[in-house]
Tab-separated table of C-alpha atoms in Angstrom:
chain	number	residue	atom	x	y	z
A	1	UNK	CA	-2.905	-21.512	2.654
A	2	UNK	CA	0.370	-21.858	4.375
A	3	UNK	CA	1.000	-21.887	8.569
A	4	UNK	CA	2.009	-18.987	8.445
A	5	UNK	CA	-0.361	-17.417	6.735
A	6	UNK	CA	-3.044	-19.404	8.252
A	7	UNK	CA	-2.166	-17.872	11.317
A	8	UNK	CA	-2.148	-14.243	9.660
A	9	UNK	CA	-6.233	-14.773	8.655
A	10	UNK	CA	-7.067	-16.360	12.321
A	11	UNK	CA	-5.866	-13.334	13.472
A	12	UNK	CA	-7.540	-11.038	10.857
A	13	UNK	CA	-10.821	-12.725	12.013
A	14	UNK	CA	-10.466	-11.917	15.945
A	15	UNK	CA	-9.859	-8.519	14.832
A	16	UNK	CA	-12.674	-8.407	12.108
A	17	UNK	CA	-15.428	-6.807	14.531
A	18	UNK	CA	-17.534	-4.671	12.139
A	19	UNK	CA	-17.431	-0.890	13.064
A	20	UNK	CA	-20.402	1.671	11.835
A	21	UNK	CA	-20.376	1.383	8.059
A	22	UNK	CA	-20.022	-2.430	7.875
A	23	UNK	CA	-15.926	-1.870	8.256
A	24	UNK	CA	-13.692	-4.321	9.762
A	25	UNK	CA	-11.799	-2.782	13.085
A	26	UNK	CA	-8.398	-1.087	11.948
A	27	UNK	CA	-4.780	-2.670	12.406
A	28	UNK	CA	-3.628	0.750	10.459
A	29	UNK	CA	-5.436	4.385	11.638
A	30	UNK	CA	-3.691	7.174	10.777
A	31	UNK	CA	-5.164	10.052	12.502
A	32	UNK	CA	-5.021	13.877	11.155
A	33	UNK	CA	-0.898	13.401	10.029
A	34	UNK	CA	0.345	15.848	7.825
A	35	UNK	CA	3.944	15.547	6.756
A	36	UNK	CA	6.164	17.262	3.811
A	37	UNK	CA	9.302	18.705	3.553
A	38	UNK	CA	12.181	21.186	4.995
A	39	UNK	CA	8.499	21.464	7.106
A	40	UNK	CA	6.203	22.589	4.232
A	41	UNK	CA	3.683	20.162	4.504
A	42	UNK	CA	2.859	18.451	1.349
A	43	UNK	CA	-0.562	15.843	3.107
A	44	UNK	CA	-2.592	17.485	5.539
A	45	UNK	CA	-4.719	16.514	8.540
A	46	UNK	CA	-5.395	13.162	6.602
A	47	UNK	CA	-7.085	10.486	8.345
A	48	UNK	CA	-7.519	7.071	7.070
A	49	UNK	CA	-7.673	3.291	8.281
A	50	UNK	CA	-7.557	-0.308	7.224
A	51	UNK	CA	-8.611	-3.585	8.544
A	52	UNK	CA	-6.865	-7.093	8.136
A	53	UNK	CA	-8.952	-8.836	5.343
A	54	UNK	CA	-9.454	-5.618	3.951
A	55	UNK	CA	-8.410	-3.659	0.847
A	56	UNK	CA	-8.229	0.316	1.186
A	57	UNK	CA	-8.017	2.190	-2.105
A	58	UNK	CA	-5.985	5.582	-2.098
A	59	UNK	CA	-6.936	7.278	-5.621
A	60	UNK	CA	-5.907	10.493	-6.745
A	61	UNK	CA	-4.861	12.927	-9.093
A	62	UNK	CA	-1.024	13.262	-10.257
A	63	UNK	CA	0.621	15.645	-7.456
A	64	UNK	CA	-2.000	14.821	-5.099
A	65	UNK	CA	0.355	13.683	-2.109
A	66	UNK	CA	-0.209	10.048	-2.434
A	67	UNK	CA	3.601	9.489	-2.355
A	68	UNK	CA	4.281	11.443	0.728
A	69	UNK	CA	1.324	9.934	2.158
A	70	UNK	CA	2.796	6.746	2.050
A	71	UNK	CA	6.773	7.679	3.003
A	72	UNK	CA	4.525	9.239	6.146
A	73	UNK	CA	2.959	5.711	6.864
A	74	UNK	CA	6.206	3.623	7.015
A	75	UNK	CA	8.326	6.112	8.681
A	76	UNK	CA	10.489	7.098	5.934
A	77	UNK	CA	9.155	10.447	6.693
A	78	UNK	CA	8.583	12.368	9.730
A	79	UNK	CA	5.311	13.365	10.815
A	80	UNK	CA	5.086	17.546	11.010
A	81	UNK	CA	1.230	16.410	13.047
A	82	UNK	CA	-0.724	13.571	14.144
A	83	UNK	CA	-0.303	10.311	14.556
A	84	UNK	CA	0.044	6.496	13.265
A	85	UNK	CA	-1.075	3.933	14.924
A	86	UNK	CA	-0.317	0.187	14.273
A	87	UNK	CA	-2.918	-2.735	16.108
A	88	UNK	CA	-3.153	-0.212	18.557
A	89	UNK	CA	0.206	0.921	19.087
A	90	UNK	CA	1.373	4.533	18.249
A	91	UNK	CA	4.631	3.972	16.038
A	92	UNK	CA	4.571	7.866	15.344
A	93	UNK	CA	8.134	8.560	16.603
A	94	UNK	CA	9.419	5.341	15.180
A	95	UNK	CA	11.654	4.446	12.966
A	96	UNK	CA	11.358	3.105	9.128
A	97	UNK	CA	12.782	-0.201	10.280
A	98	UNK	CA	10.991	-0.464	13.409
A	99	UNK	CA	7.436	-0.183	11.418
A	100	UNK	CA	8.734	-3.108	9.452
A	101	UNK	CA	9.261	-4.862	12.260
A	102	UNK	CA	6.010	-4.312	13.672
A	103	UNK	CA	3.799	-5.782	10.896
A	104	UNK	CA	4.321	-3.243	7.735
A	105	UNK	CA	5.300	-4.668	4.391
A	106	UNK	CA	6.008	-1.961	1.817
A	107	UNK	CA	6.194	-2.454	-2.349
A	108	UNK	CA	7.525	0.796	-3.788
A	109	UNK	CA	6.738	1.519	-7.448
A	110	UNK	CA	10.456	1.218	-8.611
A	111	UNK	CA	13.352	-0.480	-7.169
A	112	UNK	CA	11.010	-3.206	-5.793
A	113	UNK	CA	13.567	-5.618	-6.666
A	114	UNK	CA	17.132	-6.166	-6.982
A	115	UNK	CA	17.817	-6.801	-10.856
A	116	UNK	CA	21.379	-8.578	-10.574
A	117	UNK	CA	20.023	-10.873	-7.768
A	118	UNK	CA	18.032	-14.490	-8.958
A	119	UNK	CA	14.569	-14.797	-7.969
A	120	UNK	CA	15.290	-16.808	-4.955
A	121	UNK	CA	18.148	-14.227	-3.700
A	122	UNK	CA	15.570	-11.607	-3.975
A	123	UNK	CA	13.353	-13.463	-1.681
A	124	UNK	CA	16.115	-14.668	0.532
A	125	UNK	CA	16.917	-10.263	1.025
A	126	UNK	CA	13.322	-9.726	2.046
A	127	UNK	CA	14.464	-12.365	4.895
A	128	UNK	CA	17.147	-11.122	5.997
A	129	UNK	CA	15.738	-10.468	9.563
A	130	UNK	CA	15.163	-14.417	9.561
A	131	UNK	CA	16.551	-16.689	11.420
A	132	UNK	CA	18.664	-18.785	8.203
A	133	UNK	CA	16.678	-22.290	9.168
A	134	UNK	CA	13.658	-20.925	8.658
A	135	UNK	CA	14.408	-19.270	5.628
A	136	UNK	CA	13.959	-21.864	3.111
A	137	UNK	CA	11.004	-22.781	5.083
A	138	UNK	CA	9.303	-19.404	4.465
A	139	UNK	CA	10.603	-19.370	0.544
A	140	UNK	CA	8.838	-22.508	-0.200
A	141	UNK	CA	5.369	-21.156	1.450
A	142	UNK	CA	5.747	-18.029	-0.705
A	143	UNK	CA	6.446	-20.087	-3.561
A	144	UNK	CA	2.788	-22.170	-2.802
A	145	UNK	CA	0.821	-18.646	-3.050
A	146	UNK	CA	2.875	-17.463	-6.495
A	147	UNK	CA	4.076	-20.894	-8.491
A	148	UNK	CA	5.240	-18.715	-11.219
A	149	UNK	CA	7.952	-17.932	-9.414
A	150	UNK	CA	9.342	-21.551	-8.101
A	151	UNK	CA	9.202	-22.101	-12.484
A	152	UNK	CA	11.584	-18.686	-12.327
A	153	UNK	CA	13.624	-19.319	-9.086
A	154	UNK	CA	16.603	-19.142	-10.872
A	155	UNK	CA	16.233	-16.573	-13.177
A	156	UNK	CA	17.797	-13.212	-12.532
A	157	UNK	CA	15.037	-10.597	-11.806
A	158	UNK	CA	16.468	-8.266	-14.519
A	159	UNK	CA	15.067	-10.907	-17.008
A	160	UNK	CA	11.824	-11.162	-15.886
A	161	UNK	CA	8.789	-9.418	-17.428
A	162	UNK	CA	6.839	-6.688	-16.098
A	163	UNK	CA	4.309	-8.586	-14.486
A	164	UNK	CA	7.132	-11.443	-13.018
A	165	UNK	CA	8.843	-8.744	-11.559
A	166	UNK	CA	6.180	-7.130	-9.822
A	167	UNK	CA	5.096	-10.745	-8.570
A	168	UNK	CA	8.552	-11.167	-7.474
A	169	UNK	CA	8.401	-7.352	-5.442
A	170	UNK	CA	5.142	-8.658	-3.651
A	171	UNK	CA	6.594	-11.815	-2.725
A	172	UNK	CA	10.008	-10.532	-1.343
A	173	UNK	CA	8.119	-7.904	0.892
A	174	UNK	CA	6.119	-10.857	2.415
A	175	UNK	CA	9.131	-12.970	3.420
A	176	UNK	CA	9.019	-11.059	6.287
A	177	UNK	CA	5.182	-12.169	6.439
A	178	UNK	CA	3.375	-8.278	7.360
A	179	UNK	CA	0.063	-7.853	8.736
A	180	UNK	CA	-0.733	-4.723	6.884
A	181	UNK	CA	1.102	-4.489	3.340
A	182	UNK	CA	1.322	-1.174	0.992
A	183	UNK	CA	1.340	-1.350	-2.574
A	184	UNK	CA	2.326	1.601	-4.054
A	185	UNK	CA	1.190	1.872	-7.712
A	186	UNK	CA	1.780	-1.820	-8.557
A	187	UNK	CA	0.435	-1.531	-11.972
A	188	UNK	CA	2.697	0.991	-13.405
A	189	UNK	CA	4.251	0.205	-16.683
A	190	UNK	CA	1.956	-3.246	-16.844
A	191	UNK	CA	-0.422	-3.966	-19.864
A	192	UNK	CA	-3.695	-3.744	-19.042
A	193	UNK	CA	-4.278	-7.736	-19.266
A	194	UNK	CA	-1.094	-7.867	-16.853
A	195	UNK	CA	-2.243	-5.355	-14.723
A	196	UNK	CA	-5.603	-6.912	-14.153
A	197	UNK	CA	-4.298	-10.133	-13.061
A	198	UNK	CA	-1.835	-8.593	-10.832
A	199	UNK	CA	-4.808	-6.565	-8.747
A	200	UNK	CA	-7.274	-9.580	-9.402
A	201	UNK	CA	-5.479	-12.650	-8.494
A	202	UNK	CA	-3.034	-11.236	-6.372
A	203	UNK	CA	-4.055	-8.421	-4.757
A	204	UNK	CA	-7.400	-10.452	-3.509
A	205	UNK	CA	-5.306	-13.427	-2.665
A	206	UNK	CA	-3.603	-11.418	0.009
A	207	UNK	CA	-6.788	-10.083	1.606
A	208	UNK	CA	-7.943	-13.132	1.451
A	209	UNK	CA	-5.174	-14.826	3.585
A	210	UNK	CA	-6.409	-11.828	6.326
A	211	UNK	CA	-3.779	-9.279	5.510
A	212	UNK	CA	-4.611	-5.610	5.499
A	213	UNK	CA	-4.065	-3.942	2.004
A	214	UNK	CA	-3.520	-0.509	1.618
A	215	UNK	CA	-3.467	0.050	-2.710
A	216	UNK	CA	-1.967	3.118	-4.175
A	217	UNK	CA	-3.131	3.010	-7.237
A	218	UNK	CA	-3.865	4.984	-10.998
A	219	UNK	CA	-5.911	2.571	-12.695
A	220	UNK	CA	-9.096	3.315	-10.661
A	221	UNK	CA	-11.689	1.492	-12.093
A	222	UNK	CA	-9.360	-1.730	-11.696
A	223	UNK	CA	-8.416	-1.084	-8.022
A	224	UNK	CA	-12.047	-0.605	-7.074
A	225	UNK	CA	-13.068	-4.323	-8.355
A	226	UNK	CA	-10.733	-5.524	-5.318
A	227	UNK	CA	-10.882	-3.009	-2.692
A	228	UNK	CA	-13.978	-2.813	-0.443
A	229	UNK	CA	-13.606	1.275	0.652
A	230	UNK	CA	-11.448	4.132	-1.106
A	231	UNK	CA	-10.176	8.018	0.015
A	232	UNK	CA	-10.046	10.606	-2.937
A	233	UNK	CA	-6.602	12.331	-1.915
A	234	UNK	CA	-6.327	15.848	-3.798
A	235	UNK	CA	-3.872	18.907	-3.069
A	236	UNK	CA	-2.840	16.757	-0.202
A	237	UNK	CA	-6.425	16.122	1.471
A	238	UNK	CA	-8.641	13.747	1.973
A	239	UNK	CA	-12.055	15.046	-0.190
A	240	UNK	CA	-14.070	12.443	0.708
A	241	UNK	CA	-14.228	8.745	1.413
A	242	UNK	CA	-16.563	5.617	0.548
A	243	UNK	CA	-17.179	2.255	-0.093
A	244	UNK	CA	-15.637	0.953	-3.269
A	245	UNK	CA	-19.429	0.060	-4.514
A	246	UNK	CA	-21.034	3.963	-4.283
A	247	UNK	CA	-17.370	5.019	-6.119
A	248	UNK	CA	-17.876	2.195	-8.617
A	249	UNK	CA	-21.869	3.249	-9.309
A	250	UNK	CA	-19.953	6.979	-9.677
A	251	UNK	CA	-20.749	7.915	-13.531
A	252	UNK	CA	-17.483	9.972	-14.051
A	253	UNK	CA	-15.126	9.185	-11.016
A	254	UNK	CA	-12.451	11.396	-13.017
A	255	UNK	CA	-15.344	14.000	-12.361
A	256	UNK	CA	-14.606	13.336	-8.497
A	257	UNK	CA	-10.908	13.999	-8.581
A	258	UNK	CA	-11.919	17.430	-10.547
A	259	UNK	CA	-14.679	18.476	-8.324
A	260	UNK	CA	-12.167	17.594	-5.612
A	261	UNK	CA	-9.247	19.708	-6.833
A	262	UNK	CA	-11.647	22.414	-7.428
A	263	UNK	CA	-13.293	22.386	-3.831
A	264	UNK	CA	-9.140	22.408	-2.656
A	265	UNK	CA	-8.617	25.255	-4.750
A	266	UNK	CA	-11.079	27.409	-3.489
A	267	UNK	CA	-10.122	26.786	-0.162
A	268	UNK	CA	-6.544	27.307	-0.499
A	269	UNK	CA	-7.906	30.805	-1.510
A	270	UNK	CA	-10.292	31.700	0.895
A	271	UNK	CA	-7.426	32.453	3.497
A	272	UNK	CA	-5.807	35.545	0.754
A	273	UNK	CA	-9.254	36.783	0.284
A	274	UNK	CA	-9.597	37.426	3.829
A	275	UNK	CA	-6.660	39.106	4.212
A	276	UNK	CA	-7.772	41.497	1.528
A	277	UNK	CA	-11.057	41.993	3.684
């Protein structure tokens, strides 16, 4: 484990006291934020947390809101209601860049990298708020948690593979070493073998060095073996929430997200048949 991240896990320890439900304390707690657009909200009134050391699951339907969900998180979306709050400071009102600042590291699905760039100029942009002596510094700890990359570093991104690449997108976002980082479907477009390794090896590894983790991700069954609590998101709502073991010992979790659409359906109808009343 590198300084730096040695110092990430001491803290992730001080803040580890266990709350009601065996969960770590939360350096992320979003409370009751909706947020869409031209002010038709797309999430509502969700509510969610994570803890350093811990991985949070968001799992969900296609079109469920998990996308807006997370623009709402970093601040590349304005909140329409409630608030985000970052190791105990509200960061509602501020900015995209200002979140970063504060501790978030963010790994979009696409565009995680820039293609043209070698693997070392990728890593070298996700420093660019670095002081330029302490650059190669932090490049060579990055390079001690993912070796695969020091064998690439000169290699232009565009000619890694799948599973390179998305390496490469998790390591440039930690240059800037976050407390809490989002991953926002990093398994797309990976082979199953690939995409295993990627949430099992990786994924763990930066729990493990006392980062928080929030996963976006499709392949359920796969992001449950390395989170430790999940939120069903459906029609933009949280339908319920619970430790990755009860959703694991779930015999049909796809059963979950339809019972879950279902219960959002009727509700969104409730209101019109009311009015007819």
């Amino acid at each position: 484990m590198s300084a730096i991240d040695g110092e990430t896990a001491v803290a992730g320890a001080a803040a580890g006291a266990t709350q009601p439900g065996g969960r770590v304390a939360p350096f992320l707690s979003a409370r009751g934020i909706s947020a869409g657009y031209t002010q038709v909200p797309v999430v509502q009134e969700v509510s969610l947390e994570v803890g350093l050391g811990e991985v949070v699951l968001i799992m969900g339907p296609n079109g469920a809101g998990k996308s807006t969900l997370v623009k709402a998180l970093t601040g590349a979306l304005p909140l329409l209601a409630g608030s985000v709050v970052l190791d105990g400071e509200d960061v509602s009102r501020s900015r995209e860049d200002e979140r970063m600042a504060r501790g978030i590291g963010y790994v979009p699905q696409v565009r995680d990298v820039f293609p043209p760039l070698t693997v070392v100029e990728n890593l070298e942009m996700g420093a660019f708020r670095m002081r330029s002596a302490a650059t190669s510094a932090r490049i060579q700890e990055v390079f001690e948690l993912f070796p695969t990359l020091e064998r690439l570093r000169k290699r232009q991104a565009k000619t890694l593979s799948g599973g390179e690449r998305k390496l490469l997108g998790i390591a440039r976002a930690l240059m800037a070493n976050p407390r809490l980082l989002i991953l926002d479907e990093p398994t797309a477009n990976l082979s199953p073998l690939i995409a295993a390794t990627v949430l099992e090896q990786t994924v763990s590894k930066l729990a493990g060095d006392g980062r928080a983790v929030l996963l976006i991700e499709q392949r359920v069954s796969l992001g449950l073996q390395v989170a430790s609590w999940g939120y069903v998101l459906t029609d933009g709502r949280v339908r319920t929430q619970q430790s990755a073991g009860e959703l694991r010992a779930m015999e049909d979790l796809s059963g979950l997200f339809l019972a879950a659409r279902a219960k959002g359906g009727a509700e969104r109808r409730a209101p019109r048949s009311r009015r007819r009343a």
